[in-house]
Short mmCIF file of C-alpha atoms in Angstrom, two decimals:
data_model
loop_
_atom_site.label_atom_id
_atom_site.label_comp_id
_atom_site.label_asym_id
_atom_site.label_seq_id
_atom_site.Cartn_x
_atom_site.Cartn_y
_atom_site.Cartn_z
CA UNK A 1 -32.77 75.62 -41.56
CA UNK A 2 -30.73 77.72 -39.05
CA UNK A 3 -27.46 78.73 -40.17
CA UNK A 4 -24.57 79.60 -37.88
CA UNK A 5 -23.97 82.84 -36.43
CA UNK A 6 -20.38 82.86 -35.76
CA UNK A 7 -19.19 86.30 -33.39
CA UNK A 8 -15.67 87.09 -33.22
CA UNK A 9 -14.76 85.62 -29.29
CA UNK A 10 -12.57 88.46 -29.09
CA UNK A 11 -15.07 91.21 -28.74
CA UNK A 12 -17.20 88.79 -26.12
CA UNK A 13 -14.29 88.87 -24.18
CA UNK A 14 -11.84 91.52 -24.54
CA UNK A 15 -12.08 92.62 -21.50
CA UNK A 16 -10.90 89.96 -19.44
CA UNK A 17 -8.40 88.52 -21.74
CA UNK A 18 -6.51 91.51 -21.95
CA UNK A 19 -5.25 90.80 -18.31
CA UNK A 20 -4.29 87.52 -19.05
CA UNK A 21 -2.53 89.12 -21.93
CA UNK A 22 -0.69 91.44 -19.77
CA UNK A 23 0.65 88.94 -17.58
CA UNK A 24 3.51 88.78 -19.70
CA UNK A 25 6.83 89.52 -18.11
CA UNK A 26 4.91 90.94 -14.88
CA UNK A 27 4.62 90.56 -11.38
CA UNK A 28 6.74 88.85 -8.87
CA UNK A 29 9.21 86.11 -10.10
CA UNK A 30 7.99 86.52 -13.75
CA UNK A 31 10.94 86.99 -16.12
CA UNK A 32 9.73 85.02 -19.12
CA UNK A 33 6.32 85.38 -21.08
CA UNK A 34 3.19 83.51 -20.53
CA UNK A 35 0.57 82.22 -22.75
CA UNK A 36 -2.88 83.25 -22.92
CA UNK A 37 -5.63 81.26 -22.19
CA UNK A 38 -6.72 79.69 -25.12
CA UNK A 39 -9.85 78.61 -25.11
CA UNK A 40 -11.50 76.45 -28.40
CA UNK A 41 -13.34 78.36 -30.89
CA UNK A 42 -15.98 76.28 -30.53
CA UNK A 43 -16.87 77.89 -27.42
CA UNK A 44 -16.06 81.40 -28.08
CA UNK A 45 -18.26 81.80 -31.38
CA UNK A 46 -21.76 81.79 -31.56
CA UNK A 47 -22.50 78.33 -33.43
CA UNK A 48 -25.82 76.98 -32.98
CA UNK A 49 -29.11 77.77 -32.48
CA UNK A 50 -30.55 79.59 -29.10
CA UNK A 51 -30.40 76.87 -26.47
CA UNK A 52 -34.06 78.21 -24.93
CA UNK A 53 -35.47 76.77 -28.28
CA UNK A 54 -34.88 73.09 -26.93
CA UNK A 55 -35.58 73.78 -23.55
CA UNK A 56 -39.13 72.80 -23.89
CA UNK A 57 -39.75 70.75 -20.50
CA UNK A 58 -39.52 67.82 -22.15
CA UNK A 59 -41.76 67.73 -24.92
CA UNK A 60 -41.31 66.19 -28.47
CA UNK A 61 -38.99 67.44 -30.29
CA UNK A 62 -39.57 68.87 -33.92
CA UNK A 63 -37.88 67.94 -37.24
CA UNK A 64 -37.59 71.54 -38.02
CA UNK A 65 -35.02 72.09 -34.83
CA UNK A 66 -33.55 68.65 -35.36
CA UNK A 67 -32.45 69.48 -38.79
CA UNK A 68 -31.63 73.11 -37.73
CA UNK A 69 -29.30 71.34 -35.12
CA UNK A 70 -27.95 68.84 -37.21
CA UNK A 71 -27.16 71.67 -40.37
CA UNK A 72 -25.68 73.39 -37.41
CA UNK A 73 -23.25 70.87 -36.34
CA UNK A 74 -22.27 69.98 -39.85
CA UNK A 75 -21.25 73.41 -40.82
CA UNK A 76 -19.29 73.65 -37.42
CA UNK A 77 -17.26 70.41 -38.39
CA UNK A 78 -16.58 71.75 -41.28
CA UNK A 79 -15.26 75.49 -40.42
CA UNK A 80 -11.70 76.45 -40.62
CA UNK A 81 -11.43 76.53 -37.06
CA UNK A 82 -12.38 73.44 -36.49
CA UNK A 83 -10.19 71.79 -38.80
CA UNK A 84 -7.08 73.35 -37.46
CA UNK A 85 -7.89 71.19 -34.47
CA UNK A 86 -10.57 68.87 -35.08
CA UNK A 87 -9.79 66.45 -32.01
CA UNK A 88 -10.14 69.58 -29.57
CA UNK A 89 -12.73 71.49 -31.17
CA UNK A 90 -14.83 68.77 -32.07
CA UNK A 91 -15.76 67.92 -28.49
CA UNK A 92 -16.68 70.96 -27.96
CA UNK A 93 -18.92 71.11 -30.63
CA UNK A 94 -20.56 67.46 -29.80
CA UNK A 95 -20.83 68.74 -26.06
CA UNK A 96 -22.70 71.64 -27.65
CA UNK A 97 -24.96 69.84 -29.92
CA UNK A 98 -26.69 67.31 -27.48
CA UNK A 99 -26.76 70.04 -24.58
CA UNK A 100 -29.39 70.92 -26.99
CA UNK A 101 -30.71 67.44 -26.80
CA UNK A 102 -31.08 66.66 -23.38
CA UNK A 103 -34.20 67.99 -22.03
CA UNK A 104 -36.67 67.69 -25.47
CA UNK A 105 -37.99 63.62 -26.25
CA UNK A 106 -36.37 62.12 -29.99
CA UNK A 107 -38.87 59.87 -31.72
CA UNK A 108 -37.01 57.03 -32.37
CA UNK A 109 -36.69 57.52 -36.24
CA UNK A 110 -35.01 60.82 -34.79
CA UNK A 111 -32.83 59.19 -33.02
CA UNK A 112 -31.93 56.65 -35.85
CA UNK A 113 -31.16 59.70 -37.81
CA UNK A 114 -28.87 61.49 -35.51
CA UNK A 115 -27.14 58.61 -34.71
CA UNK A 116 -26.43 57.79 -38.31
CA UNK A 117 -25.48 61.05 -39.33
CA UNK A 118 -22.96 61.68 -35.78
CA UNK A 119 -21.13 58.39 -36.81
CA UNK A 120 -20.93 59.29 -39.90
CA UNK A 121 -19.14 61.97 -38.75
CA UNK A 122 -15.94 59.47 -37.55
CA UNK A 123 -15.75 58.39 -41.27
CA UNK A 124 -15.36 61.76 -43.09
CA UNK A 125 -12.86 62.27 -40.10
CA UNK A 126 -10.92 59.11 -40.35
CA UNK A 127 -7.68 60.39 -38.34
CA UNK A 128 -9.41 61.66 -36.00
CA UNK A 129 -12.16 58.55 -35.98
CA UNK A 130 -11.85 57.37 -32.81
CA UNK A 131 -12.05 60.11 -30.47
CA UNK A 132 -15.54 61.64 -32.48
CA UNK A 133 -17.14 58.04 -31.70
CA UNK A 134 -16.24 57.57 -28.30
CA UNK A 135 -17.29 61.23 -27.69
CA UNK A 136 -20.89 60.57 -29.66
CA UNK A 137 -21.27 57.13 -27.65
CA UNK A 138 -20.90 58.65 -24.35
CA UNK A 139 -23.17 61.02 -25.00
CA UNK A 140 -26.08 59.69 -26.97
CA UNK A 141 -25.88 56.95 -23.76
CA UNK A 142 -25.59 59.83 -21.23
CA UNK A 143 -28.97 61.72 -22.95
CA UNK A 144 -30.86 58.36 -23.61
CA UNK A 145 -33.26 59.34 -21.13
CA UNK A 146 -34.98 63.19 -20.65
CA UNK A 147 -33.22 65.90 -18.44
CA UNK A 148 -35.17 68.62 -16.62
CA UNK A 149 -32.62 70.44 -17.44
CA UNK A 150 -29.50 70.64 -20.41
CA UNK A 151 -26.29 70.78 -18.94
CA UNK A 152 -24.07 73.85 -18.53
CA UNK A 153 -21.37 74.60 -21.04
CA UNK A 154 -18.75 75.24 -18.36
CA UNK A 155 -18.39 71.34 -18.08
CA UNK A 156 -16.42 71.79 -21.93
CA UNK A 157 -13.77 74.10 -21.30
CA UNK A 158 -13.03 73.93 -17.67
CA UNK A 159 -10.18 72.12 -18.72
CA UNK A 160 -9.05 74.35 -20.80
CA UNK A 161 -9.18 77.21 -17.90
CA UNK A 162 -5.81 76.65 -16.42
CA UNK A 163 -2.62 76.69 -16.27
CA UNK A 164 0.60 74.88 -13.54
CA UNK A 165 2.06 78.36 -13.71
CA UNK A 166 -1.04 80.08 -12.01
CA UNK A 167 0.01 77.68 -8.88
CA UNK A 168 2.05 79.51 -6.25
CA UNK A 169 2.96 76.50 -4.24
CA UNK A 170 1.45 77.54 -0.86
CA UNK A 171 4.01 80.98 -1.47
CA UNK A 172 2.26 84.46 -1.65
CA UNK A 173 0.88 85.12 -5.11
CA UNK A 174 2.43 86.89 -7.82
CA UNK A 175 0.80 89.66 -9.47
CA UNK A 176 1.40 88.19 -12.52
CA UNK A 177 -0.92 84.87 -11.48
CA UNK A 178 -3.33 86.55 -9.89
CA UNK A 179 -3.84 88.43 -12.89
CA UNK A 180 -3.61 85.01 -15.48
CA UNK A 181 -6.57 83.64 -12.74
CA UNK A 182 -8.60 86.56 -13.09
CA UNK A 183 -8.62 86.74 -16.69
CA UNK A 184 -8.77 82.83 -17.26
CA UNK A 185 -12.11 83.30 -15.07
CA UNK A 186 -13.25 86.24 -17.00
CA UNK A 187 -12.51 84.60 -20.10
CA UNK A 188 -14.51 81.19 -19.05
CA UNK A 189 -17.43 83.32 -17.78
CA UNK A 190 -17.32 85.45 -20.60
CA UNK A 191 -18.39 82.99 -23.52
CA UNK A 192 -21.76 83.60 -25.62
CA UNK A 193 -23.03 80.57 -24.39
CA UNK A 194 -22.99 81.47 -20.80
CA UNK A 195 -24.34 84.77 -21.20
CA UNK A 196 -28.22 83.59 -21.22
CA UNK A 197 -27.90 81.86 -18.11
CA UNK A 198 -24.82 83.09 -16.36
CA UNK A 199 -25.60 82.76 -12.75
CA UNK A 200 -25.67 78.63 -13.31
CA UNK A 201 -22.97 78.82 -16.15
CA UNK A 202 -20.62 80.74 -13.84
CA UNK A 203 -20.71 78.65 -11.12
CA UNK A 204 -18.32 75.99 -11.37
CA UNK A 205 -15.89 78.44 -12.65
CA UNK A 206 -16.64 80.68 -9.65
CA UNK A 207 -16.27 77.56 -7.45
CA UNK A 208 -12.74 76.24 -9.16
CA UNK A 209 -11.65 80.29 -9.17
CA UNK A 210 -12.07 80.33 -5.23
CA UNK A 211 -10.47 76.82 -4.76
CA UNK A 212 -7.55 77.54 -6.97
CA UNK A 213 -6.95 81.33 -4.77
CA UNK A 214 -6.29 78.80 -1.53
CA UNK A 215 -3.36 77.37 -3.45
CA UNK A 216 -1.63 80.69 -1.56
CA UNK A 217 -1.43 83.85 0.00
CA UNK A 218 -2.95 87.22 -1.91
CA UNK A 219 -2.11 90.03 -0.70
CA UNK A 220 -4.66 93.38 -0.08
CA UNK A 221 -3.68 94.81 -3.19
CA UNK A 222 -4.25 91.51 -5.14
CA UNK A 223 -7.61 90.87 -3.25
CA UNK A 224 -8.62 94.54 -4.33
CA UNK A 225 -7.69 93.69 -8.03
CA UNK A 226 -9.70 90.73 -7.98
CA UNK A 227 -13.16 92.84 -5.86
CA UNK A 228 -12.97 95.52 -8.78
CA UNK A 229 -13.29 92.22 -10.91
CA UNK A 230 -16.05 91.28 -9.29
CA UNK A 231 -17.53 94.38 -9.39
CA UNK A 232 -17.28 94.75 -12.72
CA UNK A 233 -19.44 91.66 -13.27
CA UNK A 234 -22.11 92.83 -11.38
CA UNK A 235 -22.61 95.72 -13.77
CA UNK A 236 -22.50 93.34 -16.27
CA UNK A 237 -25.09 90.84 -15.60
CA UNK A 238 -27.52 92.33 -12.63
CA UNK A 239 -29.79 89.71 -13.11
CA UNK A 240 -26.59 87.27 -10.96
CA UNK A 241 -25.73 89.24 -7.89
CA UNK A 242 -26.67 87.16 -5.79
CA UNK A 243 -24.21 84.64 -7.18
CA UNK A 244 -21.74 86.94 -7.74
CA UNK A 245 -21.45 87.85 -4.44
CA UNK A 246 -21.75 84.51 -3.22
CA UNK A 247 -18.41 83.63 -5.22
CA UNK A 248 -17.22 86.91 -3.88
CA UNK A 249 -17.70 86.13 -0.31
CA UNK A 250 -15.37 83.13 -0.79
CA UNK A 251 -12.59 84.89 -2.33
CA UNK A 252 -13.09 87.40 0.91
CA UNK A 253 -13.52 85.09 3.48
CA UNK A 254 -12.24 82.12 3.30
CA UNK A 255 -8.48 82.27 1.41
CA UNK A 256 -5.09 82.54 2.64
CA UNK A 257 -4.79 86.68 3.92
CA UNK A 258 -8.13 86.89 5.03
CA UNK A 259 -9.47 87.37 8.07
CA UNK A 260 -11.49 83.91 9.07
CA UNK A 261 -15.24 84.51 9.65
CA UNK A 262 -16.34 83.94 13.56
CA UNK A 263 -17.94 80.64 14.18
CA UNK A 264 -20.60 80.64 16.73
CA UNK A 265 -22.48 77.42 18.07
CA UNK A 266 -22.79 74.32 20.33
CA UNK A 267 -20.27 71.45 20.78
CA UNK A 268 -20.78 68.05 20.30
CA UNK A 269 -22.20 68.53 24.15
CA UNK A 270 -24.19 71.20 23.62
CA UNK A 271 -22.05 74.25 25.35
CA UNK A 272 -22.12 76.97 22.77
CA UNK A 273 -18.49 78.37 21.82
CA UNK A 274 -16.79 80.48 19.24
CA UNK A 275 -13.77 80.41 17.39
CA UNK A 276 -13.00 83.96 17.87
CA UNK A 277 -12.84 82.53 21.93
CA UNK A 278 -9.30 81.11 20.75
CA UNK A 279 -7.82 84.60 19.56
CA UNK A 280 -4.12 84.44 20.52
CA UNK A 281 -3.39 81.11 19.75
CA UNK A 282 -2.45 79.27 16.11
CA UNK A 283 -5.93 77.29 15.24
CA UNK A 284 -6.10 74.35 12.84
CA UNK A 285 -9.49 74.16 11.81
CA UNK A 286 -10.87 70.83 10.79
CA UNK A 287 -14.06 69.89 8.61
CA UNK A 288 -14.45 66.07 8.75
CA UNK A 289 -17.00 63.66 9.35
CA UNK A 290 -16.83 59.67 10.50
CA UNK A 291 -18.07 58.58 7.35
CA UNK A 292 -15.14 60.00 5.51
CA UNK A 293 -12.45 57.72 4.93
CA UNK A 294 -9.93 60.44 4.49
CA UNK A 295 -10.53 62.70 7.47
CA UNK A 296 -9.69 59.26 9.73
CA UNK A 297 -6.70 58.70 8.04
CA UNK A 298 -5.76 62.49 9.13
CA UNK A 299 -6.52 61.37 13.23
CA UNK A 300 -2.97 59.83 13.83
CA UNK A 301 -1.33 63.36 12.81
CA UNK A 302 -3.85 65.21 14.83
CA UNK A 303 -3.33 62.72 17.68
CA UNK A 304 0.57 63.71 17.79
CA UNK A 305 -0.07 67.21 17.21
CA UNK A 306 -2.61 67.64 20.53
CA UNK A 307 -0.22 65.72 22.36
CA UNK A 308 3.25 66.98 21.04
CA UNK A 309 2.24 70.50 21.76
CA UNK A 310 -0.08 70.63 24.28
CA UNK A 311 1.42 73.08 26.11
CA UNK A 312 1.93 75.37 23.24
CA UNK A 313 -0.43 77.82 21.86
CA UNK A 314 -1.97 75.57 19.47
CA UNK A 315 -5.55 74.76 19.37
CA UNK A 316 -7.29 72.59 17.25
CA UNK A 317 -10.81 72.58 16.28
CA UNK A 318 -13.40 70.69 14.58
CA UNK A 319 -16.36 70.86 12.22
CA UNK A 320 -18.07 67.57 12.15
CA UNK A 321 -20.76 66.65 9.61
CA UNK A 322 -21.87 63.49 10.73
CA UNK A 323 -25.76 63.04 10.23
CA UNK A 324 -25.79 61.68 13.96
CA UNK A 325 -24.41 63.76 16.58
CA UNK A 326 -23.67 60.55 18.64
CA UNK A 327 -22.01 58.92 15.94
CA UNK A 328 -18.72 61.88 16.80
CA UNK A 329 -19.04 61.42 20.31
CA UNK A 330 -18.82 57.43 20.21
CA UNK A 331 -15.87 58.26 18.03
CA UNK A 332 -14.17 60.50 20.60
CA UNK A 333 -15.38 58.20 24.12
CA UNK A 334 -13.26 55.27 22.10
CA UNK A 335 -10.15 57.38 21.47
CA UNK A 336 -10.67 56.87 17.97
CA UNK A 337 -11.40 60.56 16.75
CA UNK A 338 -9.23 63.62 18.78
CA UNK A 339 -10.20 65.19 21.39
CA UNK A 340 -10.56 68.59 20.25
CA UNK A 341 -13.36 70.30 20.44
CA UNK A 342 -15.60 70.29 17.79
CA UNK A 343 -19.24 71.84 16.18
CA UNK A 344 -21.64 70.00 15.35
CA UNK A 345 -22.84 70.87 11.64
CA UNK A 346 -24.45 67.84 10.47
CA UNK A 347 -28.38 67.07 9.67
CA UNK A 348 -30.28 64.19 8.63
CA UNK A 349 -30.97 64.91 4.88
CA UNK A 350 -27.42 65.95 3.81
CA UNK A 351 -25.52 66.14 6.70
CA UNK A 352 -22.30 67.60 4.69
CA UNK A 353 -24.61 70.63 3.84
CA UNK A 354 -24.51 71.99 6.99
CA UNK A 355 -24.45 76.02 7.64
CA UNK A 356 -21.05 76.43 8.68
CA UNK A 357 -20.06 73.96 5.77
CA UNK A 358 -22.04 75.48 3.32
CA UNK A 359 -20.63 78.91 4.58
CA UNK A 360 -17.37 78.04 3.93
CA UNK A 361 -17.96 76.71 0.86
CA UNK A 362 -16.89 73.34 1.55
CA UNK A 363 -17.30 70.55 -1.03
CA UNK A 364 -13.78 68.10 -0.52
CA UNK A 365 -13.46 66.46 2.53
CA UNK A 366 -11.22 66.93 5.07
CA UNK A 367 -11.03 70.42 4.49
CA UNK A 368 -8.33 72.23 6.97
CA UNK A 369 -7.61 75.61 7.75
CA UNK A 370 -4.74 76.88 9.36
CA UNK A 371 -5.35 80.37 10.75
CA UNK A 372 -2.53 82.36 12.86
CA UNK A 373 -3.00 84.08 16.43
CA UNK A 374 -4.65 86.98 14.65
CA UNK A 375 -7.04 85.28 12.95
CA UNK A 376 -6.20 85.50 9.88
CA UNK A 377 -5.57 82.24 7.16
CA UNK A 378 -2.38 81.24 6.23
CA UNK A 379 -3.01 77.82 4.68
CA UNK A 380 -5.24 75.87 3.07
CA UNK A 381 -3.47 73.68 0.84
CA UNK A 382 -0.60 72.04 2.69
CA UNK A 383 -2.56 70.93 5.81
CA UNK A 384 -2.67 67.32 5.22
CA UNK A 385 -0.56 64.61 7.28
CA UNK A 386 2.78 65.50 7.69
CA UNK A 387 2.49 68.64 5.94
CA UNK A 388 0.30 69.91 8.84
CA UNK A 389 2.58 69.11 11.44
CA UNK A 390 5.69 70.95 9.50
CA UNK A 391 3.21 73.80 9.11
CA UNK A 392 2.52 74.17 12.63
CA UNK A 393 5.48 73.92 14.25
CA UNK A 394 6.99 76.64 11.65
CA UNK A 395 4.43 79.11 12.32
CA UNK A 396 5.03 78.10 15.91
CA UNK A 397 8.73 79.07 16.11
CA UNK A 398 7.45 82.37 14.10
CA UNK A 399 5.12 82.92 16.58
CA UNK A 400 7.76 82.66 19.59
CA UNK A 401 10.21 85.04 17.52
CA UNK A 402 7.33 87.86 17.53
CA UNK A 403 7.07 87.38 20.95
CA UNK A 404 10.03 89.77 20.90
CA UNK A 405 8.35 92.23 18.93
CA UNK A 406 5.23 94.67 20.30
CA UNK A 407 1.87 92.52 20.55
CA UNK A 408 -0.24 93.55 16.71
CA UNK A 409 -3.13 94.92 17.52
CA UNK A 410 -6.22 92.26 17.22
CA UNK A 411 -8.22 92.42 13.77
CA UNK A 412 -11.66 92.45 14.12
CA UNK A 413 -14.11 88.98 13.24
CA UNK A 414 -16.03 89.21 10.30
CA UNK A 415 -20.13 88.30 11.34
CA UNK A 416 -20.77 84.89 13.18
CA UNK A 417 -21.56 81.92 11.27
CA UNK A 418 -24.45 79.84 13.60
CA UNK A 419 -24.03 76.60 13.51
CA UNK A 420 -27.92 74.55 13.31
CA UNK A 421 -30.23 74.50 16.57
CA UNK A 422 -32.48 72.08 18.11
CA UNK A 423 -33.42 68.53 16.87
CA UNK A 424 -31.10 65.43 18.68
CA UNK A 425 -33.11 66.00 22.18
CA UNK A 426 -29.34 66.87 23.90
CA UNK A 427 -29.29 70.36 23.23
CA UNK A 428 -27.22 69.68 20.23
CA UNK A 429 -27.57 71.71 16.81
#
């Protein structure tokens, strides 16, 4: 049987936890310490046995593994750290175990066994009964059945990767929680279990890391912290550029004090157009589709807004994602969707992965940008309903105070984004 191999999480992660460390008393608007992330034990030691061992494309499974697993499991139930938090650590450790189950097949007397011995687990644990059980129930349902592939361990601790403090409120950053978001990241990326497969365990922490920097504005400095970040991992695991800088191009592109990337394609009527066209003027851009309940309910603010200020520099535009490019333009003859102009991004397999979508890095629905006359993002979060209308008529007013002031100098658009080509027979995309 396999024992164990437990590794000090410190050392595996030093190097990013030291920043979230040193957030302590630093940066604007700190004046009181913060606590580190703390992730479980039972995801920053080395517990069980190599996950490739059980990734066998589905074939039986052995006894010898299955009992390596289970003596595994039993000694990690049973560690100090564990019992200093059994309820928290525990799932951890279940999560762990049947990752390790998912893809091989259990003979049914295997599964007999395991299933004995995990609910057995609830009765040497009687405090903490309930919460083992539900957690073995869900899962021996959830793994009933073969998966091509075992599930990521970023799906334990994501919860555990932040914190309301990190949260500016749509307000520029503080140094302090950019540099609790960087090492929360580092720290989640940074655990033995992702280290053998890090470009698919990284990825919904790169994802939530990205989302979470849209929350409010970073300034160059900040955005240079978090690059050399980002650089850093690429030395560290070569074998995941490519999604590195995928997460990387988010962080550069498409949060609040960033320059938006140029949009280039056809309208819902086919005339080709581009958002840098609209230079000058405040733009609320608009990812929505007619087969999102949400994004309609958003069409009686963006109604008012087109006709409140249509005389003012203001422009809306739109990214639709409908799978039919005549299901939009029904929408807009009827009066039902705006009138602003929109791209066409959608397709017939999955329309919401269009390339201007995917781009972006869209995955919640609406998704609006507000971007000023230089073309660069102010908000993300706070564009919603009322909220929008507040935020544009505020950076309005700003707007017509620098009109006082010398004209900035334009900033230069980032490489076009095409929007899809051919296929509806209109000249549509």
């Amino acid at each position: 049987m396999q024992k164990p191999l437990p590794i000090a999480g410190a050392i595996i992660v030093s190097f990013t936890l030291g920043l979230v460390i040193a957030v302590s008393g630093s940066g604007a608007g700190s004046d009181s310490a913060h606590a580190p992330i703390d992730l479980p034990a039972a995801a920053t030691q080395v517990w069980f046995p190599p996950l490739a061992d059980y990734d066998n494309g589905g074939e039986p499974l052995d006894d010898e593994r299955l009992d390596a697993l289970i003596a595994t499991l039993d000694e990690a139930m049973t560690a100090d750290e564990t019992l200093a938090d059994i309820e928290r650590e525990a799932t951890v450790h279940l999560w762990n175990f049947f990752r390790r189950l998912a893809v091989p097949t259990a003979t049914e007397e295997q599964t007999d066994r395991m299933y004995a011995y995990l609910m057995g687990l609830g009765e040497r644990h009687p405090d903490h009964a309930d919460a083992i059980t539900d957690n073995v129930s869900r899962y021996i349902d959830r793994y009933a059945v073969p998966s091509t592939d075992p599930p990521t361990m970023s799906s334990a601790i994501v919860n555990y990767t932040y914190q309301d403090w990190f949260n500016p409120g749509d307000k520029p950053f503080s140094d302090a929680q950019i540099d609790g978001l960087v090492g929360a990241l580092g720290a989640a990326v940074g655990i033995p279990e992702a280290a053998d497969d890090f470009a698919r365990e990284s990825a919904t922490h790169f994802s939530l890391f990205a989302n979470r920097l849209q929350a409010g504005f970073v300034s160059d400095d900040q955005h240079e912290r978090i690059v050399e970040f980002f650089d850093e991992l690429r030395a560290r695991h070569p074998e995941a550029i490519e999604a590195i800088d995928k997460a990387l191009l988010r962080v550069e592109s498409f949060t609040p004090g960033r320059v938006a990337p140029n949009i280039v394609g056809k309208d819902t009527e086919g005339v080709e157009f581009a958002l840098e066209d609209y230079r000058g003027n405040i733009v609320v851009l608009i990812f929505s589709g007619e087969w999102c309940g949400p994004c309609i309910g958003e069409y009686p603010y963006h109604h008012f807004i087109l006709e409140q200020h249509k005389d003012d520099p203001l422009v809306l535009l739109g990214v639709n994602s409908d799978g039919d490019v005549e299901t939009i333009r029904a929408a807009k003859a009827s009066g039902k969707a705006p009138s602003y102009r929109t791209w066409w991004d959608g397709h017939a397999e999955v329309s919401t992965s269009g390339p201007i979508a995917t781009t972006w890095g869209v995955t919640g629905w609406p998704a609006i940008y507000v971007i000023d006359e230089e073309g660069v993002i102010q908000h993300v979060r706070s564009t919603r309903g009322g909220n929008l209308i507040a935020t544009v008529e505020r950076m309005l007013r700003e707007l017509r105070m620098r009109g006082y002031e010398a004209p900035a100098v334009p900033v230069p658009m980032t490489p076009a984004v095409s929007a899809p080509t051919g296929g509806d027979g209109n000249g549509n995309g």
